[in-house]
Coordinates of N, CA and C in Angstrom, one line a residue:
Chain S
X47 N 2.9 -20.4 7.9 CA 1.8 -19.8 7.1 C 2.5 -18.9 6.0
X48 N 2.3 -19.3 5.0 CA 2.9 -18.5 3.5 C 2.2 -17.1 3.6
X49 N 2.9 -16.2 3.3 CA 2.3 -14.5 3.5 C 1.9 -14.6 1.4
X50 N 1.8 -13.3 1.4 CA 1.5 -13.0 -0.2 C 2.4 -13.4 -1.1
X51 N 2.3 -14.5 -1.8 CA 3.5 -14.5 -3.2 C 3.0 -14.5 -4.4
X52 N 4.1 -13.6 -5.2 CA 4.5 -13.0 -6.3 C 5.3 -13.8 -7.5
X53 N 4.7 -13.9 -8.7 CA 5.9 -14.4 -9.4 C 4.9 -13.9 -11.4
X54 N 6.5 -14.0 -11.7 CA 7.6 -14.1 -11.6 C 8.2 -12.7 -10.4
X55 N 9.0 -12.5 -10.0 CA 10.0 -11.6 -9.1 C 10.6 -10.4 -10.1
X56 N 10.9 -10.5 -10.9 CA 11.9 -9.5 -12.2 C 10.9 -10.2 -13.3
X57 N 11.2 -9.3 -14.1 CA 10.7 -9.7 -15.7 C 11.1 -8.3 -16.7
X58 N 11.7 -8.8 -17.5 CA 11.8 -7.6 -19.1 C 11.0 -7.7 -20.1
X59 N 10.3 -6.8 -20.6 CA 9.6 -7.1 -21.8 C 9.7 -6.0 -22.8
X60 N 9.5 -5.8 -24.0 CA 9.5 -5.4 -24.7 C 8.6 -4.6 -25.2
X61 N 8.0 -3.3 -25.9 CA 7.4 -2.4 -25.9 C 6.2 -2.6 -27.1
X62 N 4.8 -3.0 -26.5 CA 4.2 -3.5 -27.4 C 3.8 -4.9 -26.9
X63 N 4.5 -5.8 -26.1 CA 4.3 -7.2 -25.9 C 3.3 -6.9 -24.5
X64 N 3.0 -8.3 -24.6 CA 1.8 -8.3 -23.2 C 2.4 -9.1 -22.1
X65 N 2.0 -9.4 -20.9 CA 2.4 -10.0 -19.5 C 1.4 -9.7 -18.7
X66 N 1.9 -10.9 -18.1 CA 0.6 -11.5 -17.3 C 1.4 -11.8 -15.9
X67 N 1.4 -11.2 -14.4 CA 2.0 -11.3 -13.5 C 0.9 -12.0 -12.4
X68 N 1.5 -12.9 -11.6 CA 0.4 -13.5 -10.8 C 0.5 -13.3 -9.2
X69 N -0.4 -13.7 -8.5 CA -0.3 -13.2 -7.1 C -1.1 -14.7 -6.4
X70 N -0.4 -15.3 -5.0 CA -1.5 -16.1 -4.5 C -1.3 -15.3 -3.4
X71 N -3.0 -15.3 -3.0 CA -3.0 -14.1 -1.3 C -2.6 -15.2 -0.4
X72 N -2.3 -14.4 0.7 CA -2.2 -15.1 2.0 C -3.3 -16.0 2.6
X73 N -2.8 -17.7 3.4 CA -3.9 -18.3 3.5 C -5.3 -17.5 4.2
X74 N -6.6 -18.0 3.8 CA -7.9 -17.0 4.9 C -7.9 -16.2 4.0
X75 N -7.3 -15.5 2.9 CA -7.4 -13.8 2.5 C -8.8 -14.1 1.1
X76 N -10.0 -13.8 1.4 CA -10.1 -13.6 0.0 C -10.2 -12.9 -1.4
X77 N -9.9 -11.5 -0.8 CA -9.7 -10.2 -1.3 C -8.0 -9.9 -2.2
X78 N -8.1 -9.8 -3.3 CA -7.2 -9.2 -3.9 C -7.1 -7.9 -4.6
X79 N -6.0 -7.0 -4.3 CA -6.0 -6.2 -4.6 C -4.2 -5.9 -5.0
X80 N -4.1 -5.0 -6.5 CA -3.4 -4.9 -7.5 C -2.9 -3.4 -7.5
X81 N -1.5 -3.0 -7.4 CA -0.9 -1.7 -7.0 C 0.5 -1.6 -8.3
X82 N 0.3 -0.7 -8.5 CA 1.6 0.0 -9.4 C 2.3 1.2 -8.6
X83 N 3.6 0.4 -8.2 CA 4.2 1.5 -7.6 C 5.8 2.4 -8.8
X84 N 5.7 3.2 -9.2 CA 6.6 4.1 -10.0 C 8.1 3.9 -8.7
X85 N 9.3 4.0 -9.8 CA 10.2 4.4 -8.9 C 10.1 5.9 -8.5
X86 N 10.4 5.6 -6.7 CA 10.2 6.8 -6.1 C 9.0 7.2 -5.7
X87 N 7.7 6.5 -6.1 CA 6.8 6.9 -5.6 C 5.5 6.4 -5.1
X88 N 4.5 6.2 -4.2 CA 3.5 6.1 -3.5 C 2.7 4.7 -4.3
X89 N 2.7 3.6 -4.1 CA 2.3 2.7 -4.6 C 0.8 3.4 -5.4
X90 N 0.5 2.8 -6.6 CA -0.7 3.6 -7.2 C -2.1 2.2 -7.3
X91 N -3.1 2.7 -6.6 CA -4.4 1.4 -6.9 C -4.7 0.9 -8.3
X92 N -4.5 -0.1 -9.3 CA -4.6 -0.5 -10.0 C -6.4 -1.1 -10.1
X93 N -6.6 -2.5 -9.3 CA -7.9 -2.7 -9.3 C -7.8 -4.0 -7.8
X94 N -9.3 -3.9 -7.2 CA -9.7 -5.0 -6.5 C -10.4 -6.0 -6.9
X95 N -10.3 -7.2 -6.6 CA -11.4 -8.3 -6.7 C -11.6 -9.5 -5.8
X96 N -12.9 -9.4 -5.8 CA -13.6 -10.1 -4.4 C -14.5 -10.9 -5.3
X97 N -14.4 -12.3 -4.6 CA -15.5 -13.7 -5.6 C -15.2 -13.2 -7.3
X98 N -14.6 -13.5 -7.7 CA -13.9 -13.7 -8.7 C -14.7 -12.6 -9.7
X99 N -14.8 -11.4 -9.2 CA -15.3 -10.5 -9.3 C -14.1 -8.8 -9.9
X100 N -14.5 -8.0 -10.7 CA -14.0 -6.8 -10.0 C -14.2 -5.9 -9.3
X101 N -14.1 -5.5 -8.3 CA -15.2 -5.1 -7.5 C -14.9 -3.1 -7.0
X102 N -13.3 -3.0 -7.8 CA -13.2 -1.7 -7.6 C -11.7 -1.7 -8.7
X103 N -12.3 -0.2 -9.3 CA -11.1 0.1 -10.1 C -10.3 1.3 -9.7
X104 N -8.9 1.1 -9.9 CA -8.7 3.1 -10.0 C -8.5 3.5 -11.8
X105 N -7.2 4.9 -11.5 CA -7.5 5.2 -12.7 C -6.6 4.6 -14.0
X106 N -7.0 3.6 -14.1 CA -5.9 2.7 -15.1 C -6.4 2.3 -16.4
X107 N -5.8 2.6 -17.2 CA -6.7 2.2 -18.7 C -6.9 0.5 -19.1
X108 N -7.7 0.5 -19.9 CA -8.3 -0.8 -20.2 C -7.0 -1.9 -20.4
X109 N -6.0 -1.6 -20.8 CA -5.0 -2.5 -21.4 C -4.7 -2.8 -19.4
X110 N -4.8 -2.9 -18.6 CA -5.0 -3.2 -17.5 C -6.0 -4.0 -17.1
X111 N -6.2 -5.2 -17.2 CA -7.4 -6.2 -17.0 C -6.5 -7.4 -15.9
X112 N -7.6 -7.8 -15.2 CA -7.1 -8.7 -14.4 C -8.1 -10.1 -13.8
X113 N -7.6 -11.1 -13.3 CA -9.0 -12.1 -13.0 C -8.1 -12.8 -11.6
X114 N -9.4 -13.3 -10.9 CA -9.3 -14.3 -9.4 C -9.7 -15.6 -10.4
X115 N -8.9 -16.4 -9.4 CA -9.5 -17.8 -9.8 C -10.2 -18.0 -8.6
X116 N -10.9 -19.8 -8.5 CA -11.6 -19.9 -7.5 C -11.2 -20.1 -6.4
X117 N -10.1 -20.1 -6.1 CA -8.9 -20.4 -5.0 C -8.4 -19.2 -4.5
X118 N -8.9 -17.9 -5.1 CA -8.7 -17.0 -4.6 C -7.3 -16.1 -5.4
X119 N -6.3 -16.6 -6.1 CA -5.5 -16.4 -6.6 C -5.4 -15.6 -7.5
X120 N -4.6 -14.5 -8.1 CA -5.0 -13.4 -9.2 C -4.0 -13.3 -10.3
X121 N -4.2 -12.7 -11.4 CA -3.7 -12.5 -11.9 C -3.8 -10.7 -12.8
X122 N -2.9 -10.1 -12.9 CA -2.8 -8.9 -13.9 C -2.5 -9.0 -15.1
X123 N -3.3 -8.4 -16.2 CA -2.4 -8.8 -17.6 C -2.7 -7.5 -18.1
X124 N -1.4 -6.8 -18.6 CA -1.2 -5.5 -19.0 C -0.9 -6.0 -20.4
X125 N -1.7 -5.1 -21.5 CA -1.5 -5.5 -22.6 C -0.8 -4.1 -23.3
X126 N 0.0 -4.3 -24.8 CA 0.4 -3.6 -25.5 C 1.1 -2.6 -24.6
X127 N 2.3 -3.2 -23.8 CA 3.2 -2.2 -23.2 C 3.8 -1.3 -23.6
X128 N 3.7 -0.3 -22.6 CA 4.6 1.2 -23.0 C 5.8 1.3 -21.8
X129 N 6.4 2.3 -22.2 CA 7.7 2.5 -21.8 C 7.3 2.4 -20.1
X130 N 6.1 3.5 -20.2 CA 5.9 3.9 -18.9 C 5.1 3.1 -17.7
X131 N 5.1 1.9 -18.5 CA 4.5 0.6 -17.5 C 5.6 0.1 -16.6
X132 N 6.9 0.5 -17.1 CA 8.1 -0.2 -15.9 C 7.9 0.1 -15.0
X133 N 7.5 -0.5 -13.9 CA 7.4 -0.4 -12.4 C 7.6 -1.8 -11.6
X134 N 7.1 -1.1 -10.0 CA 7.1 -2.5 -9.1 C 5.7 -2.8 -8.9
X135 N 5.0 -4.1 -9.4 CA 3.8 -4.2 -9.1 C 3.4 -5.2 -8.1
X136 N 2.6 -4.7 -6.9 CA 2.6 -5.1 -5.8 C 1.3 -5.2 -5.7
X137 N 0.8 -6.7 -5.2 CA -0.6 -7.6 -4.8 C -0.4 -7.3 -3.5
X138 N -1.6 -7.5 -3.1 CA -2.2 -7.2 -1.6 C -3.4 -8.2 -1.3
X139 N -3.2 -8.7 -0.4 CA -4.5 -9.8 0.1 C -5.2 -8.6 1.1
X140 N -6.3 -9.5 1.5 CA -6.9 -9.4 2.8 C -8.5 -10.1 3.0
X141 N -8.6 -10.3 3.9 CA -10.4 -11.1 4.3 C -11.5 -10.5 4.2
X142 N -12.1 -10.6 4.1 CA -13.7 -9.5 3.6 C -14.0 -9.9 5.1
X143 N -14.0 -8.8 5.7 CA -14.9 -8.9 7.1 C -15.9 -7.8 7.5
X144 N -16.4 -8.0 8.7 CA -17.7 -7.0 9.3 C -16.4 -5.5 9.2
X145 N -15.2 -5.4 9.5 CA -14.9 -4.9 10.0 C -13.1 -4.5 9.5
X146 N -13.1 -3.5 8.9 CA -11.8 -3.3 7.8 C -10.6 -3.3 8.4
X147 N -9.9 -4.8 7.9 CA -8.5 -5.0 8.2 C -7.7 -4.4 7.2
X148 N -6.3 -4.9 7.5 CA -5.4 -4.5 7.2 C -5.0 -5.2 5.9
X149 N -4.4 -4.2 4.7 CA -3.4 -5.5 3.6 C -2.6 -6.3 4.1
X150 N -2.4 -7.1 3.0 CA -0.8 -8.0 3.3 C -0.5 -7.5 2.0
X151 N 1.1 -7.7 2.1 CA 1.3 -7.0 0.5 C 2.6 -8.3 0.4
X152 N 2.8 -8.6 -1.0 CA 3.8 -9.5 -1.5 C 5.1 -8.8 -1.6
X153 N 6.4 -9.4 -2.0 CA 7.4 -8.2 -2.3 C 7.1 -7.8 -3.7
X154 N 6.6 -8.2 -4.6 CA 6.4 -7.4 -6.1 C 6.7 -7.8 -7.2
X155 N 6.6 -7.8 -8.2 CA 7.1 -8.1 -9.3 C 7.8 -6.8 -9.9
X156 N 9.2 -6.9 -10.5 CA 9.5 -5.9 -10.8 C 9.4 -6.3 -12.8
X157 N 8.6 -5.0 -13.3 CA 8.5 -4.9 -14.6 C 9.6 -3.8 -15.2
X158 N 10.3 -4.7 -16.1 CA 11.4 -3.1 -16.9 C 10.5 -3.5 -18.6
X159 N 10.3 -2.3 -19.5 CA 9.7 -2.6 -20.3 C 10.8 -1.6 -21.2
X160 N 11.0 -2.7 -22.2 CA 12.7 -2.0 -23.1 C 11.9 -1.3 -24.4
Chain W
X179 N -12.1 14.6 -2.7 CA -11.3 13.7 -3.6 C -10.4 13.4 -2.8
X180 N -9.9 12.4 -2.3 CA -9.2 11.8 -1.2 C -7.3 11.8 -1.6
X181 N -7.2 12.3 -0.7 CA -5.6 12.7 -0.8 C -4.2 12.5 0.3
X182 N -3.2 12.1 -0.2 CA -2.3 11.6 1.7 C -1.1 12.4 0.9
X183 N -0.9 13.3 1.4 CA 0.3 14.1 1.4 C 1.5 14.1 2.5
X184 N 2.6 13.7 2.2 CA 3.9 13.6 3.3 C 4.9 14.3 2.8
X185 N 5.1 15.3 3.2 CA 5.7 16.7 2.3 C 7.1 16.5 2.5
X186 N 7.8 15.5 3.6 CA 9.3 15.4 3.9 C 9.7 14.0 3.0
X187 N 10.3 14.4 2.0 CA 10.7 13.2 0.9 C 11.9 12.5 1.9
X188 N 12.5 12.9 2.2 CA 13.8 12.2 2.7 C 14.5 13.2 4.3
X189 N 14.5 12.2 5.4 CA 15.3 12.4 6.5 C 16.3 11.5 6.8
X190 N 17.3 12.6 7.5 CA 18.2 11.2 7.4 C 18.7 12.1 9.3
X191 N 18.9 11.0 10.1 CA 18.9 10.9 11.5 C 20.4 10.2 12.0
X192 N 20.5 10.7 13.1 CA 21.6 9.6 14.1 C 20.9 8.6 14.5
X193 N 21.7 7.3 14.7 CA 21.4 6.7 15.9 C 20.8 7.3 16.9
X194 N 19.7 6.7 17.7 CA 19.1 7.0 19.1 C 18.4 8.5 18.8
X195 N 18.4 9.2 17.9 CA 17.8 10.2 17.4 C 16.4 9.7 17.5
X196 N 15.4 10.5 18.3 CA 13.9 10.7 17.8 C 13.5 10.9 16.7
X197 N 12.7 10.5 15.7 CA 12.0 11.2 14.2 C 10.4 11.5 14.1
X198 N 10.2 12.2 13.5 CA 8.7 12.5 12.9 C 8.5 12.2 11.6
X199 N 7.6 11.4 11.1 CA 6.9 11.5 10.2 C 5.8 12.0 9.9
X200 N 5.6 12.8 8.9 CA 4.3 13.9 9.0 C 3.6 13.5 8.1
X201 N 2.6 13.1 8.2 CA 0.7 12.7 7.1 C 0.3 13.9 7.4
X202 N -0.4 14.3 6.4 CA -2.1 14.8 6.3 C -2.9 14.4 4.9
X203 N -3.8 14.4 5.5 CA -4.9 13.8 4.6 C -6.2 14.6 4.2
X204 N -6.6 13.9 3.0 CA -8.1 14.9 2.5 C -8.7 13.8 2.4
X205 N -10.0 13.6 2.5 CA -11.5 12.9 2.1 C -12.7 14.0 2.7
X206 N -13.2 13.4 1.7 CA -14.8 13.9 2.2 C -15.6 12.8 3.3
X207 N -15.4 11.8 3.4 CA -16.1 10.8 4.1 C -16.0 11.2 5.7
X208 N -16.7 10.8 6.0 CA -16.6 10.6 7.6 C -16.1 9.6 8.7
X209 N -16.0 8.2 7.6 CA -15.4 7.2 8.1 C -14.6 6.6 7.1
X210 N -13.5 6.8 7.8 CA -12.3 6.4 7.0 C -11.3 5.6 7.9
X211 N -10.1 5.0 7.1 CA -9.0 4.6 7.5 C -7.8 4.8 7.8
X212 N -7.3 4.7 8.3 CA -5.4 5.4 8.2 C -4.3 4.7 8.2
X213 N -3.3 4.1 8.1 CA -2.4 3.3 7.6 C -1.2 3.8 7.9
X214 N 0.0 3.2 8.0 CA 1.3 3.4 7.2 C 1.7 1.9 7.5
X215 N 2.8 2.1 6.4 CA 3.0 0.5 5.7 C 5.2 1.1 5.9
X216 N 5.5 0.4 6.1 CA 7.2 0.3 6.1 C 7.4 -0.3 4.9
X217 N 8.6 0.9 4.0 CA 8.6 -0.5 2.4 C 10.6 -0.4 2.6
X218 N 11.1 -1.8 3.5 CA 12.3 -2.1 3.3 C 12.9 -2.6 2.1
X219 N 14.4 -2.5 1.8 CA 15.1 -2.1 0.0 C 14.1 -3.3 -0.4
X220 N 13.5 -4.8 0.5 CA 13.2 -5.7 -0.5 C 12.0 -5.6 -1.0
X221 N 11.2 -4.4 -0.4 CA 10.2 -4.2 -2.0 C 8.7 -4.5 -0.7
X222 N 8.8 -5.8 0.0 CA 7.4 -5.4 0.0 C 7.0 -4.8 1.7
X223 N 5.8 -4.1 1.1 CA 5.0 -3.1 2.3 C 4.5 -3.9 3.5
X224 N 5.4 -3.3 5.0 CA 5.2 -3.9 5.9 C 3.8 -2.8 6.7
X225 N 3.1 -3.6 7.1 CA 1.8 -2.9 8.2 C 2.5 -2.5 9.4
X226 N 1.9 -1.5 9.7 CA 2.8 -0.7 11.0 C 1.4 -0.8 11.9
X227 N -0.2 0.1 11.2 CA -0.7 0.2 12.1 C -2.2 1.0 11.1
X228 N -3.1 0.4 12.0 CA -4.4 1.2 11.1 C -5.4 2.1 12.4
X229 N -5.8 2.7 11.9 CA -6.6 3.4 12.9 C -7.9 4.3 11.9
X230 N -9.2 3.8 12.8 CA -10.2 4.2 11.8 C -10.4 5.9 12.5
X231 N -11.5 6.7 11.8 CA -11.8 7.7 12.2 C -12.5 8.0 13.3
X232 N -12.9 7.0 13.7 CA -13.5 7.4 15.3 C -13.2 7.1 16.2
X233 N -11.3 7.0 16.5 CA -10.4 6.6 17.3 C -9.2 7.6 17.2
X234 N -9.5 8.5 17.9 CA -8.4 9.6 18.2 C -7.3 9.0 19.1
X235 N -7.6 8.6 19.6 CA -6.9 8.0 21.1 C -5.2 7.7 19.8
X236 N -3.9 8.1 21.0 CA -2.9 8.1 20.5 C -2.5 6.4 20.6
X237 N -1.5 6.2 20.3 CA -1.0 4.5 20.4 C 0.7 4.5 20.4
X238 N 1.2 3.9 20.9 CA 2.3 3.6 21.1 C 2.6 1.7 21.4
X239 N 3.8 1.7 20.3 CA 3.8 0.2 20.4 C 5.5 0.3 20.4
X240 N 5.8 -0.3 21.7 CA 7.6 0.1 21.8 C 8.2 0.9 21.2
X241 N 8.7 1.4 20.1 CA 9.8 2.7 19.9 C 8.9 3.3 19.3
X242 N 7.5 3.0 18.5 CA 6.6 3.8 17.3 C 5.2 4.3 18.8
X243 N 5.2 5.4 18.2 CA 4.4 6.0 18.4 C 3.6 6.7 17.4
X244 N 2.2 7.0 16.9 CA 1.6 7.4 16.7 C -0.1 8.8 17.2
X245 N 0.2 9.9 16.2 CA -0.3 11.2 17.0 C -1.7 11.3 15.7
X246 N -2.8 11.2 16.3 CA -4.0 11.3 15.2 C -5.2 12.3 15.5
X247 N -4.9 13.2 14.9 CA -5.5 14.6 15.1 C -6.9 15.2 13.7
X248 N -7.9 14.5 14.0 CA -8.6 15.2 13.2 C -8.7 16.8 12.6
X249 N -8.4 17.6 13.8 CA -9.2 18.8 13.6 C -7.7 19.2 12.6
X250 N -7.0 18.6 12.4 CA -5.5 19.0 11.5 C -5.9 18.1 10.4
X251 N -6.4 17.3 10.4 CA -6.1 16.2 9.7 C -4.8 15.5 9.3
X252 N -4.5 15.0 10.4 CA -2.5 14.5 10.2 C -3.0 13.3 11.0
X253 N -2.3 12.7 11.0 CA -1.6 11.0 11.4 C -0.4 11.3 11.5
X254 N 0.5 11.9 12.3 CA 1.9 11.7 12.5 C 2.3 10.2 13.0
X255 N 3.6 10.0 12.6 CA 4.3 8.7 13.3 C 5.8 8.7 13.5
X256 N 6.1 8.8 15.1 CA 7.3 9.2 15.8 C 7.9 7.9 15.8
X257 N 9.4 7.7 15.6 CA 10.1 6.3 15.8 C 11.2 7.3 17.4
X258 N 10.8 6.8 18.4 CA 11.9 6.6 19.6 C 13.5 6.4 19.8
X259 N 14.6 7.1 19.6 CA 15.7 6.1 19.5 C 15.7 5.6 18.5
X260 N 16.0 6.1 17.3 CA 16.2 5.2 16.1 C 16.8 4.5 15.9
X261 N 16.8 3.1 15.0 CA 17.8 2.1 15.0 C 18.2 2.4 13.0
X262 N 19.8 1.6 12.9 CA 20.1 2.0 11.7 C 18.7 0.5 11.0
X263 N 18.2 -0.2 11.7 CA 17.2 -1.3 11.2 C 15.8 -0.5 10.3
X264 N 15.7 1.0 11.4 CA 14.3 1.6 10.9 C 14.5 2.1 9.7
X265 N 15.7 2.1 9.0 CA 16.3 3.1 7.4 C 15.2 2.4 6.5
X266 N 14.0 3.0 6.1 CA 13.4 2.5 5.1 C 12.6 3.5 4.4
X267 N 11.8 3.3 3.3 CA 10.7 3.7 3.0 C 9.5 3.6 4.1
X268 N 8.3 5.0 4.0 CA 7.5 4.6 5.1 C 6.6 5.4 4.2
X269 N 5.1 5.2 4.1 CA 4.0 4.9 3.3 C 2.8 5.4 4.2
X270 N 2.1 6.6 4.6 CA 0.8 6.8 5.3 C -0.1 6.6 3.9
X271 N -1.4 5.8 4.4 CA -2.2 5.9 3.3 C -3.5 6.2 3.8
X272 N -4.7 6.0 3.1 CA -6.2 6.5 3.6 C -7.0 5.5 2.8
X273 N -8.2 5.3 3.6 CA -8.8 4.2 2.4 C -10.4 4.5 2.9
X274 N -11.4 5.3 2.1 CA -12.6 5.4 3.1 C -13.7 4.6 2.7
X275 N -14.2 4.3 3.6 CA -15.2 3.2 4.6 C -16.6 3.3 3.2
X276 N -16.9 4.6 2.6 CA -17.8 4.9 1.5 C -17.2 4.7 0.1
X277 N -17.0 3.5 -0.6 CA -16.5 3.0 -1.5 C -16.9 1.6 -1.6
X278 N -16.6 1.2 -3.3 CA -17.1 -0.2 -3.1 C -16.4 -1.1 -2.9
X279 N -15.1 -1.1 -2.5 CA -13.7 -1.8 -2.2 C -13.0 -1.1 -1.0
X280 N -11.8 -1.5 -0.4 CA -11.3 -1.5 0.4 C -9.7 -0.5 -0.3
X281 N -9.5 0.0 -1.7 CA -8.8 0.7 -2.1 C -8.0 1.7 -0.9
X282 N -6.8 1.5 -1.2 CA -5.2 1.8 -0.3 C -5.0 3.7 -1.2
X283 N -5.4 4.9 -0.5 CA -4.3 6.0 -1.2 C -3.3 5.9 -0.8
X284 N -2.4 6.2 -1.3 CA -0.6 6.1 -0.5 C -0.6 7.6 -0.6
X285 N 0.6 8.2 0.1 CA 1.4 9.1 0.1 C 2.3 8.4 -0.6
X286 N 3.2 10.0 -1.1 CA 4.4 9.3 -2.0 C 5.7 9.0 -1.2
X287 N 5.2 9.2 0.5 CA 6.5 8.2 0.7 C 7.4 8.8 1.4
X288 N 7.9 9.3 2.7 CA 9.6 9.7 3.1 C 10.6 8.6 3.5
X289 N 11.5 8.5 2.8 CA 12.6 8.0 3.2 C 13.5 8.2 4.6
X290 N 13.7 7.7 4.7 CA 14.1 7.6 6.3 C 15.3 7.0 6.7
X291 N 16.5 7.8 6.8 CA 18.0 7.1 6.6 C 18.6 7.0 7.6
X292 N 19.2 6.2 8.9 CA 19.8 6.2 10.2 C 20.7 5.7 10.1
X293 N 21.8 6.5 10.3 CA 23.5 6.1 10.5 C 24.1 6.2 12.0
X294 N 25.0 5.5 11.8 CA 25.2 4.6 13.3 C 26.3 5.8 14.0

């Protein structure tokens, strides 16, 4: 059973360019949810979406947009990058149930932004 | 405004040494979540253990133990005998039950270093 994958794994980009990082949840999961973790610190909530929906944001500016396909699969696209978007960004599955489970988390895409 | 503070950035332990990890938390809600996630060098967040708010009762799963004390508001998490395997990042978070998503707060995290 494939857990959370991530890709691309690494990526560089350039200050001002856009990227689009993808996530497929784990089988069963239909919930995805989208994390910016800074080096050194506490992974940060980016956004959730459930039925190809967004269904919960945190505090991230607009150049932060994202979509589910119908398969459940996500993607993040951070536009007009700045310095301070280099981080590890980490997808999280999980199932909509009666009853609140647990994430899965992918290992990350690591963004360096030059 | 919902908050996970873990005030010990970095411990570093012997072998077979006992450790603590210390959470406390803020929300206003009444029904909430509690977490901690293990993040080894390869990046992604392992589940250790969740526990909602209307479950004080302590847990123990071979070397980890867990201490959940409302009237403090802490989630401690004890590793038994440490192994140099347990050296990682470790992550308590909070996620409450009154929202329209299932949203993860982290703590920022203590490092956790075991030499042999």
């Amino acid at each position: 059973d494939a857990g959370v994958t991530q890709s691309p794994t690494h990526l560089i980009k350039t200050r001002g360019q856009q990227v689009t990082l993808r996530c497929s949840p784990k089988s069963g999961h239909d919930t995805v949810s989208w994390y910016q973790q800074a080096l050194g610190q506490g992974p940060q909530f980016i956004f959730q979406y459930y039925e190809e929906e967004e269904r919960q944001r945190g505090n991230f500016p607009d150049r932060f947009s994202g979509h589910q396909f119908p398969n459940y699969s996500s993607e993040l696209n951070v536009n007009a990058l700045l310095l301070g978007d280099s981080a590890l960004y980490l997808c999280a599955s999980s199932p909509e149930q009666g009853e609140y489970t647990e994430a899965f988390f992918g290992q990350g895409t690591r963004l360096t932004v030059v | 405004a919902q908050k996970v503070t873990q005030a010990q950035t970095e411990i570093s332990v012997v072998e077979k040494e006992d450790v603590t990890l210390d959470c406390v938390y803020e929300t206003r809600d009444t029904t909430y979540y509690l977490f901690w996630y293990k993040q080894p060098p390869s990046g992604e967040l392992v589940f250790l253990i969740r526990r909602n708010s209307f479950d004080e009762q302590n847990e123990i799963s071979g070397r980890y133990s867990w201490n959940f004390q409302k009237s403090t508001s802490s989630f401690n998490f004890t590793i038994t005998a440490s192994q140099v395997v347990d050296s990682a990042v470790y992550f308590c978070a909070l996620s409450e039950a009154n929202q329209a998503g299932t949203a993860l707060i982290f703590g920022k995290g203590t490092t956790l270093s075991v030499s042999s």
